[in-house]
Coordinates of C-alpha atoms in Angstrom, one line a residue:
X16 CA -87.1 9.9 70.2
X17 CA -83.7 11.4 69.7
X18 CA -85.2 14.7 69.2
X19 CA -86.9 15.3 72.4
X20 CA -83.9 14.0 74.1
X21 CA -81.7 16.6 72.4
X22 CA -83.7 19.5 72.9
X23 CA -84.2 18.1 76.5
X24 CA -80.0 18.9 77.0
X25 CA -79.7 21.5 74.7
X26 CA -80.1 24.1 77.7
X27 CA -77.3 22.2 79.1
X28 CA -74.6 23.6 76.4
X29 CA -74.7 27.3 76.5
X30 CA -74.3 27.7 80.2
X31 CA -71.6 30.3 81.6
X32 CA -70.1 27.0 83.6
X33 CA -69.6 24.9 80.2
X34 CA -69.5 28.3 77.4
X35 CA -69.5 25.3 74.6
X36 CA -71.1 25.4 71.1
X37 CA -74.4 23.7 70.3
X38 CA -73.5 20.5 68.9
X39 CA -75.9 20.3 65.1
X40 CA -78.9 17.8 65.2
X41 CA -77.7 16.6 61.9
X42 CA -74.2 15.6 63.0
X43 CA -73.1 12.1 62.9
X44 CA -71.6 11.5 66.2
X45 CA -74.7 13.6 67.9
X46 CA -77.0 11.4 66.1
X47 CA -75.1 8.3 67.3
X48 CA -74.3 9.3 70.9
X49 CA -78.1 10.1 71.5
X50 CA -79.6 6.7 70.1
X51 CA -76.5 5.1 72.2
X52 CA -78.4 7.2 75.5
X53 CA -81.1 5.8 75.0
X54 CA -80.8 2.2 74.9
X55 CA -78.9 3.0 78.5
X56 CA -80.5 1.8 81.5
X57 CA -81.3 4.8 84.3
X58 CA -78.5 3.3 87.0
X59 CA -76.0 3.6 84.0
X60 CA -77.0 7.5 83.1
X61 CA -76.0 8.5 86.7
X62 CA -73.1 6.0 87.8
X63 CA -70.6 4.7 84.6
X64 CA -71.6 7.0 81.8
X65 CA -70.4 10.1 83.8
X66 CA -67.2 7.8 84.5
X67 CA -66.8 6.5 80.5
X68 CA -67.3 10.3 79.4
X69 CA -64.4 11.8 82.0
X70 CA -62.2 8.7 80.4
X71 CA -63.1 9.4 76.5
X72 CA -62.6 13.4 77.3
X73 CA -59.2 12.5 78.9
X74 CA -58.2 10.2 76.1
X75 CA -58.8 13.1 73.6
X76 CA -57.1 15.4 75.3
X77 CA -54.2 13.2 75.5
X78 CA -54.3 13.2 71.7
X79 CA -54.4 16.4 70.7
X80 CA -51.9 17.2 73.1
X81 CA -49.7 14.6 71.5
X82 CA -50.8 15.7 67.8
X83 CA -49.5 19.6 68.6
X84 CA -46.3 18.5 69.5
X85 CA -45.7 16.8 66.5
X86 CA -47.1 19.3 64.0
X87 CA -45.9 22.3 65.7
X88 CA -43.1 22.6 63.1
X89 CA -45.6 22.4 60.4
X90 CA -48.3 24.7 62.8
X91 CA -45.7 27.4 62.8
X92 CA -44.4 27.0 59.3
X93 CA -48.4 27.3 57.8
X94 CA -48.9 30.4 60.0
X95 CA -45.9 31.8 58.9
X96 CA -47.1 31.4 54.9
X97 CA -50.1 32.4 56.3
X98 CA -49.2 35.2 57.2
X99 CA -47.0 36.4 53.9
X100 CA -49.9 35.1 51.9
X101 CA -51.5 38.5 51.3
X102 CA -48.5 39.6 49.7
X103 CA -47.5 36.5 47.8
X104 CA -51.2 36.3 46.1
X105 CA -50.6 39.9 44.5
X106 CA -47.0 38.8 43.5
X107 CA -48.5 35.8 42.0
X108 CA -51.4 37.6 39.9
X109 CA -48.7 40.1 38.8
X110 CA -46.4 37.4 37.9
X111 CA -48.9 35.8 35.8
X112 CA -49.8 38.5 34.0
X113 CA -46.8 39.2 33.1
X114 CA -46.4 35.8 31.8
X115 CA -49.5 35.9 29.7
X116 CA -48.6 39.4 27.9
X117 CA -44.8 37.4 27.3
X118 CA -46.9 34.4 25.6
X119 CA -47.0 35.5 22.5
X120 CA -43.2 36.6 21.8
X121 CA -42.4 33.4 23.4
X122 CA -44.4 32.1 20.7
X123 CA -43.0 33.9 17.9
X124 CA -39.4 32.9 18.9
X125 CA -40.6 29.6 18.9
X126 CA -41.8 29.7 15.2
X127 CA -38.6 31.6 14.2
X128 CA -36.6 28.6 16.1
X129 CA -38.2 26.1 14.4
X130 CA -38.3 27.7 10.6
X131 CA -34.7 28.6 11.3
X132 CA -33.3 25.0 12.6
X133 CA -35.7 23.1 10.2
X134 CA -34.1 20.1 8.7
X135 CA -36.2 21.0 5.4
X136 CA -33.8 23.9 5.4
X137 CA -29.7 24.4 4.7
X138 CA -28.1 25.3 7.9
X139 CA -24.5 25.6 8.7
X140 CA -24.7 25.2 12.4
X141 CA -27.0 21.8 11.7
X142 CA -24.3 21.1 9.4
X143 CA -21.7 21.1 11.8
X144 CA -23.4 19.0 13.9
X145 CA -24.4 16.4 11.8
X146 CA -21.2 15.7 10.6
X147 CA -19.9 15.8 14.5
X148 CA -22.9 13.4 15.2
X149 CA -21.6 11.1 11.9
X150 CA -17.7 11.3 12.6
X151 CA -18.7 10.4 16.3
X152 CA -20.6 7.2 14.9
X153 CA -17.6 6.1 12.5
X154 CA -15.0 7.0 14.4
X155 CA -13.7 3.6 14.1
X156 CA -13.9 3.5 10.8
X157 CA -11.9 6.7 10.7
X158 CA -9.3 5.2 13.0
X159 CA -8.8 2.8 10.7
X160 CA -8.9 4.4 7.5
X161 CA -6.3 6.9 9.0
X162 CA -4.2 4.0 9.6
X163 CA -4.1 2.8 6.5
X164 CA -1.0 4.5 4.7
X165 CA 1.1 3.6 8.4
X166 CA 0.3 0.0 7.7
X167 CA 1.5 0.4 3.6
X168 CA 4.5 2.0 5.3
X169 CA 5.1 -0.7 7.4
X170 CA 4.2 -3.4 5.1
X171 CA 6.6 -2.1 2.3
X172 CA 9.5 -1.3 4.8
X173 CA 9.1 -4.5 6.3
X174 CA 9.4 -6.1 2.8
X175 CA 12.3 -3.6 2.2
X176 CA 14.3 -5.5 4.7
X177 CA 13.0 -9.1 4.0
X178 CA 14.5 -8.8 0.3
X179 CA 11.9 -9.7 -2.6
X180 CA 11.8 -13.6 -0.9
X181 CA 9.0 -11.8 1.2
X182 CA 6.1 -12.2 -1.2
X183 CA 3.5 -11.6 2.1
X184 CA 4.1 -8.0 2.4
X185 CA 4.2 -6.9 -0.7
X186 CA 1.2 -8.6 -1.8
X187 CA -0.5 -7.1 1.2
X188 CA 0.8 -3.9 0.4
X189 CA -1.0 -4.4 -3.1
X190 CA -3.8 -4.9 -1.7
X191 CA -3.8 -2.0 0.8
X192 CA -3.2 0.4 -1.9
X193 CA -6.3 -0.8 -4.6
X194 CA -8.7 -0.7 -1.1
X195 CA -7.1 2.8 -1.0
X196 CA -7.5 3.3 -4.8
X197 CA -11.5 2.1 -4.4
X198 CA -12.4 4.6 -1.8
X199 CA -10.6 7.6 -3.5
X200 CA -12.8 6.9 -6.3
X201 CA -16.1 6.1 -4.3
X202 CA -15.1 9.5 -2.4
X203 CA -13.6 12.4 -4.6
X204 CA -14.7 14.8 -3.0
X205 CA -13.1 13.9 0.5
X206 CA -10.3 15.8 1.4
X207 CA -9.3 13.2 4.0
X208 CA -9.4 10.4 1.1
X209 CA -7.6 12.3 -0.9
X210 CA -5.1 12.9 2.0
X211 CA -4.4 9.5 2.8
X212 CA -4.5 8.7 -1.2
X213 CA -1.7 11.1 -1.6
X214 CA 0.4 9.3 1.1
X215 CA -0.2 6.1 -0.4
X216 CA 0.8 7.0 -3.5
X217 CA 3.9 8.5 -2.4
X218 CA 4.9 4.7 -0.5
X219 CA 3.5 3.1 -3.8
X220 CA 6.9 5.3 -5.3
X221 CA 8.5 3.8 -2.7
X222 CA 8.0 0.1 -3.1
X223 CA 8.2 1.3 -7.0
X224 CA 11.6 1.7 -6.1
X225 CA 12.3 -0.6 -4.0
X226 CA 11.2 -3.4 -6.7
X227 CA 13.3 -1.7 -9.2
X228 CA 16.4 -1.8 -6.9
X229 CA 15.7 -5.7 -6.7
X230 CA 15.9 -6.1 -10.3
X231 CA 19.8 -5.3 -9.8
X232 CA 20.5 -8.2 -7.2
X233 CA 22.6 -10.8 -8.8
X234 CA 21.5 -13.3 -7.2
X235 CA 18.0 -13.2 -8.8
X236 CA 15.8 -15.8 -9.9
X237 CA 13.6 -16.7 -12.6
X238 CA 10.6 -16.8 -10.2
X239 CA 11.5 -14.0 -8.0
X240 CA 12.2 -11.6 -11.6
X241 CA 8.8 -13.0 -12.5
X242 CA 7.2 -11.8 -8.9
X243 CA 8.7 -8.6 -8.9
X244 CA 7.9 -7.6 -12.8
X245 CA 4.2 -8.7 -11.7
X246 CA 4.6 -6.8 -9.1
X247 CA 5.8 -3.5 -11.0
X248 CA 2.9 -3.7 -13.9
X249 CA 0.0 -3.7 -11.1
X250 CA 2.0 -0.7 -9.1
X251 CA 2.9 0.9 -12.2
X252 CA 0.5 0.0 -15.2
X253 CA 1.6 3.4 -17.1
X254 CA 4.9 1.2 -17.6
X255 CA 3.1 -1.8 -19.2
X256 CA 2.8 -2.6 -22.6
X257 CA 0.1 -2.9 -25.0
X258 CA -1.2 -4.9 -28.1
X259 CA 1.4 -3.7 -29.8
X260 CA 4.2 -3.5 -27.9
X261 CA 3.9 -6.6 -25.1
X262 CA 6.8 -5.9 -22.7
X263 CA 6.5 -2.0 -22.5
X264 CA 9.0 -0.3 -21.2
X265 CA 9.1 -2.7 -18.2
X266 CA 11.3 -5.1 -20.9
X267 CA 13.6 -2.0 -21.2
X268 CA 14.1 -1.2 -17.3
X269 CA 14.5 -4.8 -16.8
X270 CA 17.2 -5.4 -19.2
X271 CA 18.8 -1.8 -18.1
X272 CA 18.6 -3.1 -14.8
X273 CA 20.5 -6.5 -15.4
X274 CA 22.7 -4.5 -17.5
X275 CA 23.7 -2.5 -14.2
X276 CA 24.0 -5.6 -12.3
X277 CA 26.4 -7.2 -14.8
X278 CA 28.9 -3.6 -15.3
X279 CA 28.5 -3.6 -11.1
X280 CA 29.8 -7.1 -11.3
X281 CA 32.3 -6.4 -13.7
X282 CA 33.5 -3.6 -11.7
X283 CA 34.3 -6.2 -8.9
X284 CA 37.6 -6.9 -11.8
X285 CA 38.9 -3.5 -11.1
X286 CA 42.0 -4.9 -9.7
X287 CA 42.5 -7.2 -12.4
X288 CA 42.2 -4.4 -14.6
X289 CA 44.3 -2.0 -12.9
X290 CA 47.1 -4.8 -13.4
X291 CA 46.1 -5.3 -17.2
X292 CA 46.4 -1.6 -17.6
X293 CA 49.8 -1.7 -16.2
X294 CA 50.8 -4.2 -18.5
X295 CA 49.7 -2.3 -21.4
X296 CA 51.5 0.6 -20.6
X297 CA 54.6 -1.4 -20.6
X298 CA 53.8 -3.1 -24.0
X299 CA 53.1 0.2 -25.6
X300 CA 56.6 1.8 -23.7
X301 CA 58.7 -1.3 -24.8
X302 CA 57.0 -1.3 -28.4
X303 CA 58.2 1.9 -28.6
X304 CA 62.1 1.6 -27.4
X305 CA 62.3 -1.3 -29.6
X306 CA 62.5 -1.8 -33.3
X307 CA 60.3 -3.6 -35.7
X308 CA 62.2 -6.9 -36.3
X309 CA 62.6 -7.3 -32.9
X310 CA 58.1 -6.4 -32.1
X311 CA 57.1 -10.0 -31.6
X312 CA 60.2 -10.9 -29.3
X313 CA 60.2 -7.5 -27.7
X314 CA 56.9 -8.5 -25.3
X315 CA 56.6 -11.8 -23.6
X316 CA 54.1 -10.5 -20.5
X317 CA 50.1 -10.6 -20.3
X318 CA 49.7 -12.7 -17.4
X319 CA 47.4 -10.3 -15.5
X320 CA 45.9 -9.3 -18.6
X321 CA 45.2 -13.7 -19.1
X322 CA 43.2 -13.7 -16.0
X323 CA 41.6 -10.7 -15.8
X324 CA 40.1 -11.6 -19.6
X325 CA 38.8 -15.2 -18.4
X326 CA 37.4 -14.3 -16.1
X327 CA 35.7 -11.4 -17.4
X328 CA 34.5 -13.2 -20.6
X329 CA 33.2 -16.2 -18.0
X330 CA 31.0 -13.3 -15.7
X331 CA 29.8 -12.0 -19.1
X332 CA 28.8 -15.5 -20.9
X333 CA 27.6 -16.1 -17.9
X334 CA 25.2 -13.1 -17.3
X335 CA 24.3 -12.4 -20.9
X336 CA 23.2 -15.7 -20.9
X337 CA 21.0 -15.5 -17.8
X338 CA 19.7 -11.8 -18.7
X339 CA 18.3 -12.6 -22.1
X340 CA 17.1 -16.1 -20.8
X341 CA 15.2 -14.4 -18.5
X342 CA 14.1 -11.7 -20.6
X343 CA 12.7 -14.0 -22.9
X344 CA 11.0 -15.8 -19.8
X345 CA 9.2 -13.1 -18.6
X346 CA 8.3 -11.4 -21.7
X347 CA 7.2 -13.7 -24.1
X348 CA 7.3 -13.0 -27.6
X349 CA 3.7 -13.3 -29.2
X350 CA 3.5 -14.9 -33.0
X351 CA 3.3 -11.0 -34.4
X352 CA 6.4 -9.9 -33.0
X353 CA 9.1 -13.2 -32.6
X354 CA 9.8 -13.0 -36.4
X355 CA 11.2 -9.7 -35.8
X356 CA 12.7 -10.5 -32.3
X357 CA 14.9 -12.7 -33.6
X358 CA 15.8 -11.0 -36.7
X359 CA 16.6 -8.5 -34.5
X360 CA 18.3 -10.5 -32.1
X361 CA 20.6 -12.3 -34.9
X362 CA 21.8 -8.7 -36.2
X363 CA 20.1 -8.5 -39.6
X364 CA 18.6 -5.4 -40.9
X365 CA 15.2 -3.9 -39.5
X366 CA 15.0 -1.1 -42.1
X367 CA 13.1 -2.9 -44.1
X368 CA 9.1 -2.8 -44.0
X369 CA 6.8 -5.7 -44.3
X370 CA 4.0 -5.0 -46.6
X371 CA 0.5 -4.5 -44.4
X372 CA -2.2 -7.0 -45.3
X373 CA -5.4 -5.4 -46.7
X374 CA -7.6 -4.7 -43.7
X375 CA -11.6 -4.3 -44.8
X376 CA -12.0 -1.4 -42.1
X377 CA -10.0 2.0 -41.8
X378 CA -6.6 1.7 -39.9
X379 CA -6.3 3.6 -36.3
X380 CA -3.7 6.0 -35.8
X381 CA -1.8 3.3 -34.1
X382 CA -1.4 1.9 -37.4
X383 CA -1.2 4.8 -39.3
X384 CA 2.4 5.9 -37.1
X385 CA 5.3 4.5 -39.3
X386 CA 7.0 4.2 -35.9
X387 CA 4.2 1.8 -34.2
X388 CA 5.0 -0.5 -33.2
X389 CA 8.4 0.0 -31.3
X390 CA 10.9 -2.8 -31.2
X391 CA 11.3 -5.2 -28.7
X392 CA 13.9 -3.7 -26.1
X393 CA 15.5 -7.0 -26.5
X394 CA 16.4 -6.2 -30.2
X395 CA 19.2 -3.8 -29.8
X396 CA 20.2 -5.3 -26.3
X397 CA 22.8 -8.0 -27.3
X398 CA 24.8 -5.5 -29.6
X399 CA 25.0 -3.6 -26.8
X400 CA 26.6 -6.6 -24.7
X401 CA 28.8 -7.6 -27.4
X402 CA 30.0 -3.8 -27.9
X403 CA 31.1 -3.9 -24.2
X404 CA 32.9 -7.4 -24.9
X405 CA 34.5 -6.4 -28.0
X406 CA 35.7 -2.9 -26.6
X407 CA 37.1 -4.7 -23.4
X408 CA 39.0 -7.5 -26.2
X409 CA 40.4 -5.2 -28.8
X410 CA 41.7 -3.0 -25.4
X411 CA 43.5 -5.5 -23.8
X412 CA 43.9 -8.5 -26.0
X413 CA 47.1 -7.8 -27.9
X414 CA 48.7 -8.0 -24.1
X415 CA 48.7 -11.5 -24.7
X416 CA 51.6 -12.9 -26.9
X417 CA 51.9 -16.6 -26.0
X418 CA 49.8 -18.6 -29.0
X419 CA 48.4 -21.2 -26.3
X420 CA 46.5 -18.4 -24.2
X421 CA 45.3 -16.3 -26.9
X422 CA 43.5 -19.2 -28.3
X423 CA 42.2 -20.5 -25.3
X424 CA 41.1 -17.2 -24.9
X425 CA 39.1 -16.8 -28.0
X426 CA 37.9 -20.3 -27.6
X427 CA 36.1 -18.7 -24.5
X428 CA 34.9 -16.2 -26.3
X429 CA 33.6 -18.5 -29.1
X430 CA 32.0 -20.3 -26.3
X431 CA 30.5 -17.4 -25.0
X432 CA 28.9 -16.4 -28.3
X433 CA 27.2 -19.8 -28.6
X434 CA 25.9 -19.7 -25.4
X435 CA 23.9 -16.3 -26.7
X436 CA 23.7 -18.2 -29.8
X437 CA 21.3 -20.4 -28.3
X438 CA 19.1 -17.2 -28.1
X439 CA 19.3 -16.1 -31.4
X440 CA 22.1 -13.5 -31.0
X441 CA 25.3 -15.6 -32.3
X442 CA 27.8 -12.8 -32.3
X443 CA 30.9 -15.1 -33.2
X444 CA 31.2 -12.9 -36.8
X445 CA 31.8 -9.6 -35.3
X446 CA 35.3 -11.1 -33.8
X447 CA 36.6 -11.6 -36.9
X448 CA 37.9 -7.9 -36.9
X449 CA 39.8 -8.5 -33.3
X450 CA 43.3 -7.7 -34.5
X451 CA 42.9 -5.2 -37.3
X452 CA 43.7 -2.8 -35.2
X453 CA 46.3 -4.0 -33.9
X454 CA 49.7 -2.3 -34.6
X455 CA 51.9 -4.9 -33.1
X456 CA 50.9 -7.8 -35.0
X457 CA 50.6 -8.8 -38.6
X458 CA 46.9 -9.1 -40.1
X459 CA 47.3 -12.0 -42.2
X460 CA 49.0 -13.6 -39.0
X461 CA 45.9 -12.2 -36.7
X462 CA 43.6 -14.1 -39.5
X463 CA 45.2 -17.0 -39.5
X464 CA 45.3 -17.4 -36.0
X465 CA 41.6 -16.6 -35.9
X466 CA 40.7 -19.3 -38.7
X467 CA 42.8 -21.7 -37.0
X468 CA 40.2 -21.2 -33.7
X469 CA 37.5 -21.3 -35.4
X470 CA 38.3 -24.6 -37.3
X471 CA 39.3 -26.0 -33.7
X472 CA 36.2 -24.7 -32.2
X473 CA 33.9 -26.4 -35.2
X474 CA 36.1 -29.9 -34.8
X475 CA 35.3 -30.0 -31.4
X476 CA 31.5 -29.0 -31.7
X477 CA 31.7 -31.8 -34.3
X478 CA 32.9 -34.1 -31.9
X479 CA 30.5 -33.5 -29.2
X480 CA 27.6 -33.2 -31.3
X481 CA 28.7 -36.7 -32.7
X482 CA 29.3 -38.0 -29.6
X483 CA 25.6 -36.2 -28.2
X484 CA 23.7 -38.0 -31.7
X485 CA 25.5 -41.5 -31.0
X486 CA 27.5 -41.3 -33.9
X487 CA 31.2 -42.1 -34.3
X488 CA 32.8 -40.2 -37.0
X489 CA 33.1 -36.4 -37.7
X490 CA 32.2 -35.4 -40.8
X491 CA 35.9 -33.9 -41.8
X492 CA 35.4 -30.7 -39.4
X493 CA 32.2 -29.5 -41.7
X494 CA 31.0 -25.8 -40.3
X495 CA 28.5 -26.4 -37.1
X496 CA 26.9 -23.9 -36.4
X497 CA 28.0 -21.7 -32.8
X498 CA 24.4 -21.9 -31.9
X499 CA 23.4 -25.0 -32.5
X500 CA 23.3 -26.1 -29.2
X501 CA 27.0 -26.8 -28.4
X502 CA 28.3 -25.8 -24.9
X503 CA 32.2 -25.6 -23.5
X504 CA 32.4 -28.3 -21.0
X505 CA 33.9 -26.5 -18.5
X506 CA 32.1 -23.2 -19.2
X507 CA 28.3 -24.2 -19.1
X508 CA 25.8 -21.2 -19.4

């Protein structure tokens, strides 16, 4: 029924009143306007449809009036690409052609990029930027690695100050340096490593010297000497001995060390001397003014010369004492080398060879060297000491005159040489020759006076080893040995 209806007002569109389109049979809101006409009554056709179509026609209008205000921008903008769309098309196919000719260089620069920059391949700008990327993700190891000889610096200067009490710091310091040692060996080839090795090693000198300079304190200990020559054979192994030789040649530097300390010390007697050297001049200038029978009345001086003897034979007992002591202390003597220690340390010959047990396999070249192995440093040591002693006594000893001081004199020095005595190097022998050259006094008089001490000396050792054992008699002033043992009561070592 919808058909006849529309052709009944199709006649109605194309009118020169109302020049509108034909609306299409098929179109939705045709379809569905018609089927609403007819289920209108007549009265409804002529009096509210007219009235709803004016209001629906008016809403419209309303809308698109509304709708081209807002999109007038957008209107204007699309007519305006509109309009330069006929030469943007032809710009755009040229473009593209353009890019599809340049497809296939952009391609081969592509593959070249990639062959080129390939990590399958050796590259020194990929080089350079690995390591970048690597050093930026260990940087803080870097840091700290590059802090590493400022905190050895630190730690040994810090210990500098401290003295060698400080055990902390130069233990850490130890330990700094073998971390040190373990990287340059885990990384040769690192020039940074290498670097920071070089510094280290240069503070390790340092502290090397620093631990050597504390070897000349007097005031050193038994435990700190033992700390610091610990200390020296893990800084400086070269200097450590062997199999065959146990102390090295850190037994030598100590013992030259000590031996500074002491001449420093004695040094300190300077003033002493100066005085004692004054008063040999004037012996020697009044021994010459004056005749022979008058020789032994002529001098009657030695005061200063009295003094500055005790108490130079009390500084050395004392040190000698304390050095070898200490020696043997830190460097102890294994059973292959103490029977030659202490021949050597009691002065008896060491030209003699032992004869070499018969060995089943073929001696090294150690043992082939007639010169291996070397002494103890200790050997030779104590005739050193007693050289500087005996010089120092046959110098300024015939200064004193009166009997009394001149005996307790040499009583101090026979004290003195059984102090060492009680380290094997008994020394009291090598006095015997004190006065020989002595041009002022008679030698049989010089002997007697030196047998006369000695007997004293023994009497008393007598006595105080009698008194020490419980016993109460001396057996008639029979020959004790100086190192036995016996000590001056006043003079202890």
């Amino acid at each position: 029924m919808a058909d006849p209806l529309y052709e009944l007002l199709v006649p109605y569109f194309d009118t020169p009143a109302s020049p509108r389109p034909v609306p299409s049979v098929s179109d939705q809101v045709t379809a569905k306007y018609l089927n609403r006409l007819s289920t209108l009554p007549l009265a409804s056709l002529t009096s509210t449809e007219p009235q709803s179509l004016a209001q629906s026609s008016h809403t419209t209008l309303l809308s698109l009036q509304s709708l081209s205000a807002r999109s007038n921008p957008a209107i204007v903008a699309s007519s305006d690409h509109l309009s330069s769309l006929r030469t943007s098309l032809p710009q755009l196919a040229a473009e593209a052609e353009s890019l599809r000719n340049e497809i296939p260089r952009l391609d081969e620069q592509a593959v070249a990029f990639s062959e080129k920059y390939s990590r399958s391949t050796e590259n020194e700008v990929l080089d350079r930027r690995k390591k970048a990327l690597l050093m930026a993700r260990n940087v803080d190891r870097l840091s700290d690695i590059l802090d590493l000889p400022t905190l050895l610096a630190s730690a040994i200067s810090s210990s500098s100050a401290q003295g060698a009490s400080n055990t902390v710091n130069y233990a850490s310091a130890l330990d700094l340096h073998s971390h040190i040692k373990r990287l340059h060996l885990l990384y040769q080839d690192s020039e940074l490593v290498s670097s920071i090795y070089q510094q280290t090693e240069e503070a390790m000198q340092e502290m090397t010297s620093n631990l050597i300079a504390s070897l000349r304190s007097q005031n050193i200990k038994l435990a700190a000497g033992m700390r610091t020559i610990g200390w020296l054979r893990r800084v400086a192994p070269e200097l450590d001995g062997n199999s065959s030789n146990r102390e090295g040649t850190l037994g030598a530097l100590f013992l030259v060390c000590r031996l500074a300390t002491l001449v420093s010390m004695l040094s300190a007697l300077d003033p002493l001397r100066d005085l004692a050297e004054q008063e040999t001049a004037i012996r020697l200038r009044e021994s010459k003014s004056t005749t022979k029978k008058t020789t032994n009345n002529a001098w009657s001086g030695g005061q200063q010369t009295e003094r500055y003897l005790k108490r130079y034979i009390e500084i050395f007992r004392e040190q000698s004492f304390a050095i070898v002591s200490m020696y043997k202390s830190i460097f102890p003597s294994g059973p292959d080398t103490s029977a030659s220690e202490d021949l050597g340390l009691k002065f008896k010959s060491l030209g003699l060879k032992s004869v070499p047990t018969p060995q089943s396999t073929p001696p090294t070249q150690q043992q082939q060297d007639p010169l291996s192995p070397l002494p103890s440093a200790l050997a030779t040591f104590p005739l050193h000491l007693v050289g500087l002693l005996k010089e120092t006594l046959k110098q300024y000893l015939p200064n004193v005159q009166d009997k009394s001081s001149r005996e307790s004199l040499l009583t101090q020095v026979l004290y003195c040489a059984g102090s060492l005595g009680r380290l094997g190097g008994d020394f009291s022998l090598l006095l015997a020759d004190l006065g020989q050259d002595d041009d002022n006094a008679d030698e049989d008089e010089e002997d007697g006076e030196w047998v006369e001490v000695m007997k004293k000396h023994r009497v008393l050792a007598g006595k105080l080893e009698s008194l020490a054992s419980g016993g109460g008699s001396v057996r008639g002033g029979k020959a004790f040995g100086l190192g036995d043992g016996i000590k001056s009561p006043k003079l202890n070592a």
